[in-house]
Amino acid sequence: MKKLIAGNWKMNGDSASNAELLAGIVAGLPGLDACDVLVCPPSVYVASAVTALAGQPVAVGGQDVSVQVKGAYTGEVSAVMLRDVGATYAIVGHSERRQYHGETDALVGEKAQAALAHGITPVVCIGETLAQREAGETNAVVKRQLAAVIHAVGHCVSELVLAYEPVWAIGTGQTATPEQAQAVHAVIRAQIAAATEHPERVRILYGGSMNAANATQLLAQPDIDGGLIGGASLKVADFLTIIRAAQG
Ligand code: PGA
C-alpha cells in the first residue's frame, strides 16, 4: 500500500494563500506518485480546494466531521456534505478537538463510523499527552482510544486510516524519535491485526512535528505508513520534501 502524506492546515490560510500553496504543491508533484497526497483545509475552503485540484493526484479532506447527517446542529459539517463537495477524507478525533472541544473516545468512534457510512475515509488521531507518557501509560492510552474506534466501526476496521500523534509532539518541534514512534505504531498494528483480516490495508500515519528534516527517518520505520503534517504542510518546499521522502 502506498504511503499517505496528509497536510492538516488547521485554522490557517485564506483564499489567496491557499491558492498559492495548492499551485505550488501541484507544480512540484510530477514524478512523485509513489505516495498518496491529501490536504485538509478549514471547512469553508474544502470546496475551493477540490476545484483548484481538479484532475490532480491530491485528495481533499475535512478536519472534522459531524456524527449527524443533517438537521439542527449549528456549526456542524456532515460527511454527506464533505462528500457532496468532493472531499474524500476527514480528520477525526484530533487531539486539539479532544482537548478544546471535549471530544471523547466514544464520540470519536461515532464520528469515524459516520464518515465511513457516507464514503468519507476517516483519519483517526490517537496519542498520549506528555503526562501520560511520563506515567508509563502511552500504550494503554493509545489502545483505549483505538478500541473505542474499532468498537464503533465494526466490520469496517480495514477502511480506517490511523494517525499516531503524541500530543507532546504536536506543534512543539519536539518530534518522537523514529524508535519511539515505531514502538507505538507496532502496538497499534497488533491491535488492528486482532480486529480485521486485512490489517495491511490500514495505514498508520505519524504526526507531531514531522518536517523536511526528520521525515525520511520516520517514514523508514516498518510500521509508519505516512505522515499527518501540520506546520510543515503550510510551506510548499517542506511539504514537497516530505512527499519526496515518502517515495522510497
Ligand atoms: P504539527 O501538527 O506537524 O504542526 O506538529 C501535526 C498535527 O497536529 O496534525
Coordinates of N, CA and C and ligand atoms in Angstrom, one line a residue:
M1 N 0.8 -1.2 0.0 CA 0.0 0.0 0.0 C 0.9 1.3 0.0
K2 N 0.5 2.2 -0.8 CA 1.3 3.5 -0.9 C 1.2 4.2 0.4
K3 N 2.3 4.9 0.8 CA 2.2 5.8 1.9 C 1.3 6.9 1.6
L4 N 0.8 7.5 2.7 CA -0.1 8.7 2.6 C 0.5 9.9 3.3
I5 N 0.7 11.0 2.6 CA 1.2 12.2 3.2 C 0.1 13.2 3.3
A6 N -0.4 13.6 4.5 CA -1.6 14.4 4.6 C -1.2 15.7 5.3
G7 N -1.7 16.8 4.8 CA -1.5 18.1 5.4 C -2.7 18.5 6.2
N8 N -2.5 18.8 7.5 CA -3.5 19.3 8.3 C -3.3 20.8 8.5
W9 N -4.0 21.6 7.7 CA -3.8 23.0 7.7 C -4.3 23.7 9.0
K10 N -5.1 23.0 9.8 CA -5.7 23.6 11.0 C -6.4 24.9 10.6
M11 N -6.4 25.9 11.5 CA -7.2 27.1 11.2 C -6.2 28.2 10.6
N12 N -5.7 27.9 9.4 CA -4.7 28.7 8.8 C -5.1 29.0 7.3
G13 N -4.6 30.1 6.8 CA -4.8 30.3 5.4 C -6.0 31.2 5.0
D14 N -5.9 31.7 3.8 CA -7.1 32.5 3.2 C -7.1 32.1 1.8
S15 N -8.1 32.7 1.0 CA -8.3 32.3 -0.4 C -7.0 32.4 -1.2
A16 N -6.3 33.6 -1.0 CA -5.1 33.8 -1.8 C -4.0 32.9 -1.4
S17 N -3.7 32.7 -0.1 CA -2.6 31.9 0.3 C -2.9 30.4 0.0
N18 N -4.1 30.0 0.1 CA -4.4 28.6 -0.2 C -4.2 28.3 -1.7
A19 N -4.6 29.3 -2.6 CA -4.4 29.1 -4.0 C -2.9 28.9 -4.3
E20 N -2.1 29.8 -3.6 CA -0.7 29.7 -3.8 C -0.1 28.4 -3.4
L21 N -0.5 28.0 -2.2 CA 0.0 26.7 -1.6 C -0.3 25.6 -2.5
L22 N -1.6 25.5 -2.9 CA -2.0 24.4 -3.8 C -1.3 24.4 -5.2
A23 N -1.2 25.6 -5.7 CA -0.5 25.7 -7.0 C 1.0 25.2 -6.9
G24 N 1.6 25.5 -5.8 CA 3.0 25.1 -5.5 C 3.1 23.6 -5.4
I25 N 2.2 23.0 -4.6 CA 2.2 21.6 -4.4 C 2.0 20.9 -5.8
V26 N 1.0 21.3 -6.6 CA 0.7 20.7 -7.8 C 1.9 20.8 -8.8
A27 N 2.6 22.0 -8.8 CA 3.7 22.2 -9.6 C 4.9 21.3 -9.3
G28 N 5.0 20.9 -8.0 CA 6.1 20.1 -7.6 C 5.9 18.6 -7.6
L29 N 4.6 18.2 -7.9 CA 4.3 16.8 -7.8 C 4.7 15.8 -8.9
P30 N 4.8 16.3 -10.1 CA 5.2 15.4 -11.2 C 6.4 14.5 -10.8
G31 N 6.2 13.2 -11.0 CA 7.3 12.3 -10.7 C 7.2 11.8 -9.3
L32 N 6.4 12.4 -8.4 CA 6.3 11.9 -7.0 C 5.0 11.2 -6.8
D33 N 4.7 10.2 -7.6 CA 3.5 9.5 -7.5 C 3.5 8.2 -6.7
A34 N 4.6 8.0 -6.0 CA 4.7 6.7 -5.2 C 4.1 6.8 -3.9
C35 N 3.5 8.0 -3.5 CA 2.7 8.1 -2.3 C 1.4 8.8 -2.6
D36 N 0.4 8.6 -1.8 CA -0.8 9.4 -1.9 C -0.7 10.7 -1.2
V37 N -1.3 11.7 -1.7 CA -1.2 13.1 -1.0 C -2.6 13.6 -0.7
L38 N -2.8 14.2 0.5 CA -4.0 14.7 0.9 C -3.8 16.0 1.6
V39 N -4.7 17.0 1.3 CA -4.7 18.2 2.1 C -6.1 18.4 2.8
C40 N -6.0 18.9 4.0 CA -7.2 19.2 4.8 C -7.3 20.6 5.2
P41 N -8.0 21.4 4.4 CA -8.1 22.9 4.7 C -9.2 23.1 5.7
P42 N -9.4 24.3 6.2 CA -10.6 24.6 7.1 C -11.8 24.3 6.2
S43 N -12.9 24.0 6.9 CA -14.1 23.5 6.1 C -14.6 24.5 5.1
V44 N -14.5 25.8 5.3 CA -15.0 26.8 4.3 C -14.2 26.8 3.0
Y45 N -13.0 26.2 3.1 CA -12.1 26.2 1.9 C -12.1 24.8 1.2
V46 N -12.8 23.8 1.8 CA -12.7 22.5 1.2 C -13.2 22.5 -0.3
A47 N -14.3 23.1 -0.5 CA -14.8 23.1 -1.9 C -13.9 23.8 -2.9
S48 N -13.3 24.9 -2.5 CA -12.5 25.6 -3.4 C -11.2 24.8 -3.6
A49 N -10.7 24.1 -2.6 CA -9.5 23.3 -2.8 C -9.8 22.2 -3.8
V50 N -11.0 21.6 -3.7 CA -11.4 20.5 -4.6 C -11.4 21.1 -6.0
T51 N -11.9 22.2 -6.2 CA -11.9 22.9 -7.6 C -10.5 23.1 -8.0
A52 N -9.7 23.7 -7.2 CA -8.3 24.0 -7.6 C -7.5 22.8 -7.9
L53 N -7.9 21.6 -7.3 CA -7.1 20.4 -7.5 C -7.8 19.5 -8.6
A54 N -8.8 19.9 -9.3 CA -9.4 19.1 -10.3 C -8.4 18.4 -11.2
G55 N -8.5 17.1 -11.3 CA -7.6 16.4 -12.2 C -6.2 16.1 -11.7
Q56 N -6.0 16.6 -10.5 CA -4.6 16.4 -9.9 C -4.7 15.3 -8.9
P57 N -3.5 14.6 -8.7 CA -3.5 13.5 -7.8 C -3.4 13.9 -6.3
V58 N -4.2 14.8 -5.9 CA -4.2 15.3 -4.5 C -5.7 15.2 -4.0
A59 N -5.9 14.4 -2.9 CA -7.2 14.3 -2.3 C -7.4 15.5 -1.3
V60 N -8.7 15.8 -1.1 CA -9.0 16.8 -0.1 C -9.9 16.2 1.0
G61 N -9.6 16.7 2.2 CA -10.4 16.2 3.3 C -10.8 17.3 4.3
G62 N -11.8 17.1 5.1 CA -12.1 18.0 6.2 C -11.3 17.7 7.4
Q63 N -11.4 18.6 8.4 CA -10.6 18.5 9.6 C -11.4 17.9 10.8
D64 N -12.7 17.7 10.5 CA -13.6 17.1 11.5 C -14.8 16.7 10.7
V65 N -15.7 16.0 11.4 CA -17.0 15.6 10.7 C -18.0 15.4 11.8
S66 N -19.2 15.7 11.5 CA -20.3 15.5 12.5 C -20.7 14.1 12.5
V67 N -21.3 13.7 13.7 CA -21.9 12.4 13.8 C -23.2 12.4 13.0
Q68 N -23.8 13.6 12.9 CA -25.1 13.7 12.3 C -25.0 13.8 10.8
V69 N -26.1 13.5 10.1 CA -26.2 13.7 8.6 C -26.6 15.1 8.3
K70 N -27.7 15.5 8.9 CA -28.2 16.9 8.7 C -29.2 17.3 9.8
G71 N -29.6 18.6 9.8 CA -30.5 19.0 10.8 C -30.1 20.1 11.7
A72 N -30.7 20.2 12.8 CA -30.5 21.4 13.7 C -29.2 21.1 14.6
Y73 N -28.1 21.2 13.9 CA -26.8 21.1 14.6 C -25.8 22.2 14.2
T74 N -26.1 23.4 14.7 CA -25.5 24.6 14.3 C -23.9 24.5 14.3
G75 N -23.3 24.8 13.2 CA -21.9 24.8 13.2 C -21.3 23.5 12.7
E76 N -22.1 22.5 12.6 CA -21.5 21.2 12.2 C -21.5 21.0 10.7
V77 N -20.6 20.1 10.2 CA -20.5 19.8 8.8 C -20.6 18.3 8.7
S78 N -21.5 17.7 7.9 CA -21.6 16.3 7.9 C -20.7 15.6 6.8
A79 N -20.6 14.3 6.9 CA -19.8 13.6 5.9 C -20.5 13.7 4.6
V80 N -21.8 13.7 4.6 CA -22.6 13.8 3.3 C -22.2 15.1 2.6
M81 N -22.1 16.2 3.4 CA -21.7 17.5 2.8 C -20.3 17.5 2.3
L82 N -19.4 16.9 3.1 CA -18.0 16.8 2.6 C -17.9 16.1 1.3
R83 N -18.6 15.0 1.3 CA -18.7 14.1 0.1 C -19.3 14.9 -1.1
D84 N -20.3 15.6 -0.8 CA -21.0 16.4 -1.9 C -20.1 17.4 -2.5
V85 N -19.2 18.0 -1.8 CA -18.3 19.0 -2.4 C -17.0 18.4 -2.9
G86 N -16.9 17.0 -2.8 CA -15.8 16.4 -3.5 C -14.6 15.9 -2.5
A87 N -14.8 16.1 -1.2 CA -13.8 15.7 -0.3 C -14.0 14.1 -0.2
T88 N -12.9 13.5 0.2 CA -12.9 12.0 0.3 C -12.4 11.6 1.7
Y89 N -11.8 12.5 2.5 CA -11.3 12.1 3.8 C -11.8 13.1 4.8
A90 N -11.7 12.8 6.1 CA -11.8 13.7 7.2 C -11.0 13.3 8.3
I91 N -10.2 14.3 8.9 CA -9.5 14.0 10.1 C -10.6 13.9 11.2
V92 N -10.4 12.9 12.1 CA -11.4 12.7 13.2 C -10.6 12.5 14.5
G93 N -11.1 13.2 15.5 CA -10.5 13.0 16.9 C -9.1 13.5 17.0
H94 N -8.8 14.6 16.3 CA -7.5 15.3 16.5 C -7.4 15.7 18.0
S95 N -6.2 15.7 18.5 CA -6.1 16.0 19.9 C -6.6 17.4 20.3
E96 N -6.5 18.3 19.3 CA -7.0 19.7 19.6 C -8.5 19.6 19.7
R97 N -9.2 18.8 19.0 CA -10.6 18.6 19.2 C -10.9 17.9 20.5
R98 N -10.1 16.9 20.8 CA -10.4 16.2 22.1 C -10.2 17.2 23.3
Q99 N -9.1 18.0 23.1 CA -8.7 18.9 24.2 C -9.6 20.2 24.3
Y100 N -9.9 20.8 23.2 CA -10.6 22.1 23.3 C -12.1 21.9 23.0
H101 N -12.5 20.8 22.5 CA -14.0 20.6 22.2 C -14.6 19.4 22.9
G102 N -13.8 18.9 23.9 CA -14.4 17.9 24.7 C -14.7 16.6 24.0
E103 N -14.0 16.3 22.9 CA -14.4 15.0 22.2 C -13.9 13.8 23.0
T104 N -14.8 12.9 23.2 CA -14.5 11.7 24.0 C -14.1 10.6 23.0
D105 N -13.5 9.5 23.6 CA -13.2 8.4 22.8 C -14.5 7.8 22.0
A106 N -15.6 7.8 22.8 CA -16.8 7.3 22.2 C -17.3 8.1 21.0
L107 N -17.2 9.5 21.2 CA -17.7 10.4 20.2 C -16.8 10.2 18.9
V108 N -15.5 10.1 19.2 CA -14.5 10.0 18.0 C -14.9 8.7 17.3
G109 N -15.2 7.6 18.0 CA -15.6 6.4 17.3 C -16.8 6.6 16.5
E110 N -17.8 7.3 17.0 CA -19.1 7.6 16.3 C -18.8 8.4 15.0
K111 N -17.9 9.4 15.2 CA -17.6 10.2 14.0 C -16.9 9.4 12.9
A112 N -16.0 8.5 13.3 CA -15.3 7.6 12.3 C -16.4 6.8 11.6
Q113 N -17.3 6.3 12.4 CA -18.4 5.5 11.8 C -19.3 6.3 10.8
A114 N -19.6 7.5 11.3 CA -20.4 8.4 10.4 C -19.7 8.7 9.1
A115 N -18.4 8.9 9.2 CA -17.7 9.2 8.0 C -17.7 8.0 7.0
L116 N -17.4 6.8 7.6 CA -17.3 5.6 6.7 C -18.7 5.3 6.1
A117 N -19.8 5.6 6.9 CA -21.1 5.3 6.4 C -21.5 6.1 5.1
H118 N -20.7 7.3 5.0 CA -21.1 8.1 3.8 C -19.9 8.4 2.9
G119 N -19.0 7.4 2.8 CA -18.0 7.4 1.8 C -16.8 8.3 2.1
I120 N -16.7 8.7 3.3 CA -15.5 9.5 3.7 C -14.5 8.7 4.5
T121 N -13.3 8.7 4.1 CA -12.3 7.9 4.9 C -11.8 8.7 6.1
P122 N -12.1 8.2 7.3 CA -11.6 8.9 8.5 C -10.1 8.7 8.7
V123 N -9.4 9.8 9.0 CA -8.1 9.7 9.5 C -8.1 9.9 11.0
V124 N -8.2 8.8 11.7 CA -8.5 8.9 13.2 C -7.2 9.1 14.0
C125 N -7.2 10.2 14.8 CA -6.0 10.5 15.5 C -6.1 9.9 16.9
I126 N -4.9 9.4 17.4 CA -4.8 8.8 18.7 C -3.4 9.2 19.2
G127 N -3.3 9.3 20.5 CA -2.0 9.6 21.1 C -2.1 10.1 22.5
E128 N -0.9 10.0 23.2 CA -0.9 10.3 24.6 C -0.4 11.7 24.9
T129 N -0.7 12.2 26.0 CA -0.1 13.5 26.5 C 1.2 13.2 27.1
L130 N 2.0 14.3 27.4 CA 3.3 14.2 28.0 C 3.1 13.5 29.4
A131 N 2.1 14.0 30.1 CA 1.9 13.4 31.5 C 1.7 11.9 31.4
Q132 N 0.9 11.5 30.4 CA 0.6 10.1 30.2 C 1.8 9.3 29.8
R133 N 2.6 9.9 29.0 CA 3.9 9.2 28.6 C 4.8 9.0 29.8
E134 N 4.9 10.1 30.6 CA 5.8 10.1 31.7 C 5.3 9.1 32.8
A135 N 4.0 8.9 32.8 CA 3.4 8.0 33.8 C 3.5 6.5 33.2
G136 N 4.1 6.3 32.1 CA 4.2 5.0 31.5 C 2.8 4.5 30.9
E137 N 2.0 5.4 30.6 CA 0.6 5.0 30.2 C 0.4 5.0 28.7
T138 N 1.5 5.3 27.9 CA 1.3 5.5 26.5 C 0.5 4.4 25.8
N139 N 1.0 3.2 25.9 CA 0.3 2.1 25.2 C -1.1 1.9 25.7
A140 N -1.3 2.1 27.0 CA -2.7 1.9 27.5 C -3.6 2.9 26.9
V141 N -3.2 4.2 26.8 CA -4.0 5.3 26.3 C -4.3 5.0 24.9
V142 N -3.3 4.7 24.1 CA -3.5 4.6 22.7 C -4.4 3.4 22.4
K143 N -4.2 2.3 23.1 CA -5.1 1.1 23.0 C -6.5 1.4 23.3
R144 N -6.7 2.2 24.4 CA -8.1 2.6 24.8 C -8.8 3.4 23.7
Q145 N -8.0 4.4 23.2 CA -8.6 5.3 22.2 C -8.9 4.5 20.9
L146 N -8.0 3.6 20.5 CA -8.3 2.8 19.3 C -9.4 1.8 19.5
A147 N -9.5 1.2 20.7 CA -10.5 0.2 21.0 C -11.9 0.9 20.8
A148 N -12.1 2.1 21.2 CA -13.4 2.8 21.0 C -13.7 2.9 19.5
V149 N -12.7 3.2 18.7 CA -12.9 3.3 17.3 C -13.2 2.0 16.6
I150 N -12.5 1.0 17.0 CA -12.7 -0.4 16.5 C -14.1 -0.9 16.8
H151 N -14.5 -0.6 18.1 CA -15.9 -0.9 18.5 C -16.9 -0.2 17.7
A152 N -16.7 1.0 17.4 CA -17.7 1.8 16.7 C -17.9 1.5 15.2
V153 N -16.8 1.1 14.6 CA -16.8 0.9 13.1 C -17.1 -0.6 12.7
G154 N -17.1 -1.5 13.7 CA -17.5 -2.8 13.4 C -16.6 -3.5 12.4
H155 N -17.3 -4.0 11.3 CA -16.5 -4.7 10.3 C -15.7 -3.8 9.3
C156 N -15.8 -2.5 9.6 CA -15.1 -1.6 8.6 C -13.7 -1.2 9.1
V157 N -13.1 -1.9 10.0 CA -11.8 -1.6 10.6 C -10.7 -1.4 9.5
S158 N -10.8 -2.2 8.5 CA -9.7 -2.2 7.4 C -9.8 -0.9 6.5
E159 N -11.0 -0.2 6.7 CA -11.1 1.0 5.9 C -10.6 2.3 6.6
L160 N -10.1 2.1 7.8 CA -9.7 3.3 8.6 C -8.3 3.7 8.1
V161 N -8.0 5.0 8.3 CA -6.6 5.5 8.3 C -6.4 5.9 9.8
L162 N -5.3 5.6 10.3 CA -5.0 6.0 11.7 C -3.8 6.9 11.7
A163 N -3.8 7.8 12.7 CA -2.6 8.7 12.9 C -2.2 8.7 14.3
Y164 N -1.0 8.2 14.5 CA -0.5 8.3 15.9 C 0.2 9.6 16.1
E165 N -0.4 10.4 16.9 CA 0.1 11.8 17.2 C 0.3 12.0 18.7
P166 N 1.5 11.8 19.1 CA 1.8 12.1 20.5 C 1.5 13.6 20.8
V167 N 0.6 13.9 21.7 CA 0.2 15.3 21.9 C 1.4 16.2 22.2
W168 N 2.3 15.7 22.9 CA 3.5 16.5 23.3 C 4.4 16.8 22.1
A169 N 4.2 16.2 21.0 CA 5.0 16.4 19.8 C 4.3 17.4 18.8
I170 N 3.0 17.7 19.1 CA 2.3 18.5 18.1 C 2.6 19.9 18.2
G171 N 3.1 20.5 17.1 CA 3.3 21.9 17.1 C 4.4 22.4 18.0
T172 N 5.2 21.5 18.6 CA 6.2 21.8 19.6 C 7.6 21.8 19.1
G173 N 7.7 21.2 17.9 CA 9.1 21.0 17.4 C 9.8 19.8 18.0
Q174 N 9.1 19.2 19.0 CA 9.7 18.0 19.7 C 9.1 16.8 19.1
T175 N 9.8 16.2 18.1 CA 9.3 15.0 17.4 C 9.6 13.8 18.3
A176 N 8.7 12.8 18.2 CA 9.0 11.5 18.7 C 10.2 11.0 17.9
T177 N 11.1 10.3 18.5 CA 12.2 9.7 17.8 C 11.6 8.6 16.9
P178 N 12.3 8.2 15.8 CA 11.8 7.1 15.0 C 11.5 5.9 15.8
E179 N 12.4 5.6 16.8 CA 12.2 4.4 17.6 C 11.0 4.5 18.5
Q180 N 10.8 5.7 19.1 CA 9.6 5.9 19.9 C 8.3 5.7 19.1
A181 N 8.3 6.4 17.9 CA 7.1 6.3 17.1 C 6.9 4.8 16.7
Q182 N 7.9 4.2 16.2 CA 7.8 2.8 15.7 C 7.2 1.9 16.8
A183 N 7.7 2.1 18.0 CA 7.2 1.2 19.1 C 5.7 1.3 19.3
V184 N 5.2 2.5 19.2 CA 3.8 2.7 19.4 C 3.0 2.2 18.1
H185 N 3.6 2.5 17.0 CA 2.9 2.0 15.7 C 2.8 0.5 15.7
A186 N 3.8 -0.2 16.3 CA 3.8 -1.6 16.3 C 2.6 -2.1 17.3
V187 N 2.4 -1.4 18.3 CA 1.3 -1.7 19.3 C 0.0 -1.5 18.5
I188 N -0.1 -0.4 17.8 CA -1.4 -0.1 17.0 C -1.6 -1.2 16.0
R189 N -0.5 -1.6 15.3 CA -0.6 -2.6 14.2 C -1.2 -3.9 14.8
A190 N -0.6 -4.3 16.0 CA -1.0 -5.5 16.6 C -2.5 -5.5 16.9
Q191 N -3.0 -4.4 17.4 CA -4.4 -4.2 17.8 C -5.3 -4.3 16.6
I192 N -4.8 -3.7 15.5 CA -5.6 -3.7 14.3 C -5.6 -5.2 13.7
A193 N -4.5 -5.8 13.8 CA -4.4 -7.2 13.3 C -5.4 -8.1 14.0
A194 N -5.6 -7.8 15.3 CA -6.6 -8.6 16.0 C -8.0 -8.3 15.7
A195 N -8.2 -7.2 15.0 CA -9.6 -6.7 14.7 C -10.1 -6.9 13.3
T196 N -9.2 -7.2 12.4 CA -9.5 -7.3 11.0 C -8.7 -8.4 10.3
E197 N -9.2 -9.0 9.3 CA -8.4 -9.9 8.5 C -7.5 -9.2 7.5
H198 N -7.7 -7.9 7.4 CA -6.9 -7.2 6.4 C -6.1 -6.0 7.1
P199 N -5.3 -6.3 8.1 CA -4.6 -5.2 8.8 C -3.6 -4.5 7.8
E200 N -3.2 -5.1 6.7 CA -2.3 -4.5 5.8 C -2.9 -3.3 5.0
R201 N -4.3 -3.3 5.1 CA -4.9 -2.2 4.4 C -5.0 -0.9 5.2
V202 N -4.7 -1.0 6.5 CA -4.8 0.2 7.4 C -3.5 0.9 7.4
R203 N -3.5 2.2 6.9 CA -2.3 3.0 7.0 C -2.2 3.7 8.4
I204 N -1.1 3.6 9.0 CA -0.9 4.2 10.3 C 0.1 5.3 10.1
L205 N -0.4 6.6 10.1 CA 0.5 7.8 9.9 C 1.1 8.2 11.2
Y206 N 2.2 8.8 11.1 CA 2.8 9.5 12.3 C 2.5 11.0 12.2
G207 N 2.2 11.7 13.2 CA 2.0 13.1 13.2 C 2.6 13.7 14.5
G208 N 3.1 14.9 14.4 CA 3.7 15.6 15.5 C 5.1 16.1 15.2
S209 N 5.1 17.3 14.7 CA 6.4 18.0 14.3 C 7.1 17.2 13.2
M210 N 6.4 16.4 12.4 CA 7.1 15.8 11.2 C 7.5 17.0 10.3
N211 N 8.7 17.0 9.8 CA 9.2 18.1 9.0 C 10.2 17.6 7.9
A212 N 10.7 18.5 7.1 CA 11.5 18.2 6.0 C 12.8 17.5 6.5
A213 N 13.2 17.8 7.7 CA 14.5 17.2 8.2 C 14.3 15.8 8.8
N214 N 13.2 15.5 9.4 CA 13.1 14.2 10.1 C 12.2 13.2 9.3
A215 N 11.6 13.6 8.2 CA 10.6 12.7 7.6 C 11.2 11.4 7.1
T216 N 12.4 11.5 6.5 CA 13.0 10.3 5.9 C 13.1 9.2 7.0
Q217 N 13.7 9.6 8.1 CA 13.9 8.6 9.2 C 12.6 8.0 9.7
L218 N 11.7 8.9 9.9 CA 10.4 8.4 10.5 C 9.7 7.5 9.5
L219 N 9.7 7.9 8.2 CA 9.0 7.1 7.2 C 9.7 5.8 6.8
A220 N 10.9 5.7 7.3 CA 11.7 4.4 7.1 C 11.3 3.3 8.1
Q221 N 10.5 3.7 9.1 CA 10.2 2.7 10.1 C 9.1 1.7 9.5
P222 N 9.2 0.5 9.9 CA 8.4 -0.5 9.2 C 6.9 -0.3 9.4
D223 N 6.4 0.3 10.5 CA 5.0 0.4 10.7 C 4.5 1.9 10.5
I224 N 5.4 2.7 10.0 CA 4.9 4.1 9.7 C 4.6 4.2 8.2
D225 N 3.3 4.4 8.0 CA 2.8 4.3 6.6 C 2.5 5.7 6.0
G226 N 3.1 6.8 6.6 CA 2.8 8.1 6.1 C 2.9 9.1 7.2
G227 N 2.5 10.3 6.9 CA 2.5 11.4 7.9 C 1.3 12.3 7.9
L228 N 0.9 12.8 9.1 CA -0.1 13.8 9.2 C 0.7 15.0 9.7
I229 N 0.7 16.0 8.8 CA 1.7 17.1 9.0 C 0.9 18.4 9.1
G230 N 1.2 19.1 10.2 CA 0.6 20.4 10.5 C 1.5 21.5 9.9
G231 N 2.3 22.1 10.8 CA 3.1 23.3 10.4 C 3.8 23.2 9.1
A232 N 4.5 22.1 8.8 CA 5.3 21.9 7.6 C 4.4 21.7 6.4
S233 N 3.1 21.5 6.5 CA 2.3 21.3 5.4 C 1.9 22.7 4.8
L234 N 2.2 23.7 5.5 CA 1.8 25.1 5.0 C 2.9 25.7 4.2
K235 N 4.0 25.0 4.1 CA 5.2 25.5 3.3 C 5.4 24.6 2.2
V236 N 5.3 25.1 0.9 CA 5.3 24.3 -0.3 C 6.6 23.4 -0.3
A237 N 7.7 24.0 -0.1 CA 9.0 23.3 -0.2 C 9.1 22.2 0.9
D238 N 8.7 22.5 2.1 CA 8.8 21.5 3.1 C 7.8 20.3 2.9
F239 N 6.6 20.7 2.5 CA 5.6 19.6 2.2 C 6.1 18.7 1.1
L240 N 6.6 19.3 0.0 CA 7.1 18.5 -1.1 C 8.3 17.7 -0.7
T241 N 9.2 18.2 0.2 CA 10.3 17.4 0.7 C 9.8 16.2 1.4
I242 N 8.8 16.3 2.2 CA 8.2 15.2 2.9 C 7.6 14.2 1.9
I243 N 6.9 14.7 0.9 CA 6.3 13.8 -0.1 C 7.4 13.0 -0.8
R244 N 8.5 13.7 -1.1 CA 9.7 13.1 -1.7 C 10.2 12.0 -0.8
A245 N 10.3 12.3 0.5 CA 10.8 11.3 1.5 C 9.9 10.0 1.5
A246 N 8.7 10.2 1.1 CA 7.7 9.0 1.1 C 7.8 8.2 -0.2
Q247 N 8.7 8.5 -1.1 CA 8.7 7.8 -2.4 C 9.4 6.4 -2.3
G248 N 10.3 6.3 -1.4 CA 11.2 5.1 -1.5 C 10.7 3.9 -0.7
Ligands
PGA1 P1 2.4 19.6 13.6 O1 0.9 19.2 13.7 O2 3.0 18.9 12.4 O3 2.4 21.1 13.4 O4 3.1 19.2 14.9 C1 0.5 17.8 13.4 C2 -1.0 17.7 13.7 O5 -1.5 18.3 14.6 O6 -1.7 17.0 12.9

